[in-house]
Amino acid sequence: MPHPTVADIFRSMAQQRNAFGPFVLDRAAGLVRRDGEEIGLGQRGLALLDALLSADGQAVSKDDLLARAWPGQTVEEANLTVQIAALRKALGKAPSGLEWIATVPRIGYRLPHAHSSETAPRAVRPTIAVLPFESLSGDAEYQYFAEGMVEDIIVALSRFRTFAVVARNSSFVYRDRNAPIRDIANALGVRYILQGSVRRHGDRLRVAVQLIDADTDTHIWVDRFDGDISSLFDFQDRITEAVVGLVEPEIRKAEIERARRKHPDSLDAYDLYLRALPHFRGTTATVRAEAVRLLEQAAHPDPGFATGLAHAAWAYERHETFGSGLGDTERQRCLQLAETALEIGYDDPQVVAICALVFTNVGHDHQRGLAMLRDARDANPNNPTVLSLFAFLNVMAGDIDIGRDTFLRTLHIAPGALENYEILVGVGIAHLFKGEFEQAVDWASRSLAVNNEWLGAYWTLAAAYAHLGRVEQAQATIAKLRTKAPLMRVHDLERHRPRYAERYEIMIGGVRKAGLPD
């Protein structure tokens, strides 16, 4: 076999610099091929891909990319974000399940080395399979009902990005198989199984549902629903809504416990995110700082983990809202994390909703936040986090009645959600802003009964008592608040005025009347 010539070596090197994965960039023809087939990219997409590929695995700054795609022009960075999102969509996912184009925080973007087989580390999400529900009445009509309901549940669960759902064609293989749950889970490669049954009692139907942890073969959640045969489709919709609203919080709780049991040396990005969640809603600066530390740490093994990045930004926002505020460097880091999370997770409604909150509370852009939350709510109307954030921002800066009603719907479909104490006080704040102080007292008290550490519930309760003229109870509430946050002052709440404008004055005036020092 002849030895390669110098020309052959340089030709091979040039080809490598033109290729990554199954893609080849033909610069002369101005096109990209995947496995020999041309894929459509616009002029700017080609320019961006050329710049990234030429860097041979190194990060390319946003300024350099803007100069390559818009030579001689001055354009907003948002234009680059749109083009990168379109380019990612055209390229599809890498074998690792991540984007080919990785975001490099505080710098720009990068492609893997053209001659490397590197795969980015990834946050391994839990997976769930929804098995066909069994019809215990032997009636074909209700078997169709059961299958239709399972399909609706699969579609609704697929809108979540914090776990993956096995496709219907795979899970329905087990329609008539009486195999042990653990064997089914192993065959499908899932951690959780949702199964159920349908039984007729006269003119009534009973649907029983259970969520199972396949690793331990234990029930995480069991419930049953009764409905009238005459309103079959309404009953089907109600079950789908209830099941989907309950599954996500229960899986989240189980995953947090699983991560807590793992050895620290074996933690991946997803585990670090889960470990941060119990600290995430802490009331002390120390606990909140631990959440930031864990979530920042999660960004290093997997910089493409949008959920972790969004929660890291949210953790900084908690310092702004419930602490003494953010410094300039922390504020910039918070907003940068949110922008990066949005670039990566633009198709994840929960990521969009969290970033919307950050842009409102830290960036003071509530119009952008409300618009993003409307989109997130429409994309996944059963996600408790999305709904609660949509409700909160409407109560604070949008339509109070829509916010209150959405909070109530969230409580209805997800009674076991981890953030329910926030949802309870959210209803209380809505009543406070509408001057309905007795109702505000009731809902804030219910929130404190669930979690007596939550500072927002103390603010609301104290303000409502003060506006009712119940001075002693208002002062007693402030005294309890100050045992949780001794350094808190009225000016800590006044910092939020730019976010919420006039309606927030009723909260500030109330806590001042209740005796919170200026």
Short mmCIF file of C-alpha atoms in Angstrom, two decimals, residues 125-128 152-166 240-252 273 307 347-351 376 379-387 409 413-414 419:
data_model
loop_
_atom_site.label_atom_id
_atom_site.label_comp_id
_atom_site.label_asym_id
_atom_site.label_seq_id
_atom_site.Cartn_x
_atom_site.Cartn_y
_atom_site.Cartn_z
CA ARG A 125 -33.38 12.29 32.95
CA PRO A 126 -35.69 9.66 34.43
CA THR A 127 -37.96 7.82 32.02
CA ILE A 128 -41.58 6.72 32.44
CA ASP A 152 -53.98 11.44 25.99
CA ILE A 153 -51.85 10.90 29.11
CA ILE A 154 -48.76 10.00 27.02
CA VAL A 155 -49.17 13.12 24.88
CA ALA A 156 -49.65 15.36 27.94
CA LEU A 157 -46.68 13.86 29.81
CA SER A 158 -44.51 14.26 26.70
CA ARG A 159 -44.79 18.03 27.09
CA PHE A 160 -42.59 17.80 30.18
CA ARG A 161 -38.81 17.92 29.65
CA THR A 162 -37.76 16.93 33.17
CA PHE A 163 -38.47 13.30 32.31
CA ALA A 164 -38.80 11.26 29.13
CA VAL A 165 -41.87 9.25 28.11
CA VAL A 166 -41.71 5.97 26.20
CA THR A 240 -55.85 13.10 32.06
CA GLU A 241 -55.51 16.50 33.72
CA ALA A 242 -55.47 15.02 37.23
CA VAL A 243 -53.00 12.23 36.46
CA VAL A 244 -50.56 14.47 34.60
CA GLY A 245 -50.72 17.12 37.32
CA LEU A 246 -49.92 14.54 39.99
CA VAL A 247 -47.25 12.50 38.19
CA GLU A 248 -44.66 15.27 37.75
CA PRO A 249 -44.47 16.32 41.43
CA GLU A 250 -44.35 12.68 42.59
CA ILE A 251 -41.50 11.81 40.22
CA ARG A 252 -39.67 14.95 41.32
CA TYR A 273 -29.85 19.84 40.31
CA THR A 307 -33.20 23.00 33.44
CA ASP A 347 -38.59 24.35 23.54
CA ASP A 348 -39.05 23.55 27.25
CA PRO A 349 -42.04 25.44 28.71
CA GLN A 350 -40.72 25.14 32.27
CA VAL A 351 -37.36 26.66 31.31
CA ALA A 376 -45.16 28.55 28.30
CA ALA A 379 -47.30 24.88 25.55
CA ASN A 380 -47.81 22.88 28.77
CA PRO A 381 -51.04 23.74 30.62
CA ASN A 382 -50.50 20.92 33.15
CA ASN A 383 -47.03 21.78 34.48
CA PRO A 384 -47.40 23.02 38.10
CA THR A 385 -44.25 25.15 37.92
CA VAL A 386 -45.32 26.82 34.69
CA LEU A 387 -48.84 27.46 36.00
CA ARG A 409 -56.36 25.45 39.13
CA ILE A 413 -54.53 19.46 39.43
CA ALA A 414 -51.32 19.17 41.51
CA GLU A 419 -44.29 24.53 45.83
#
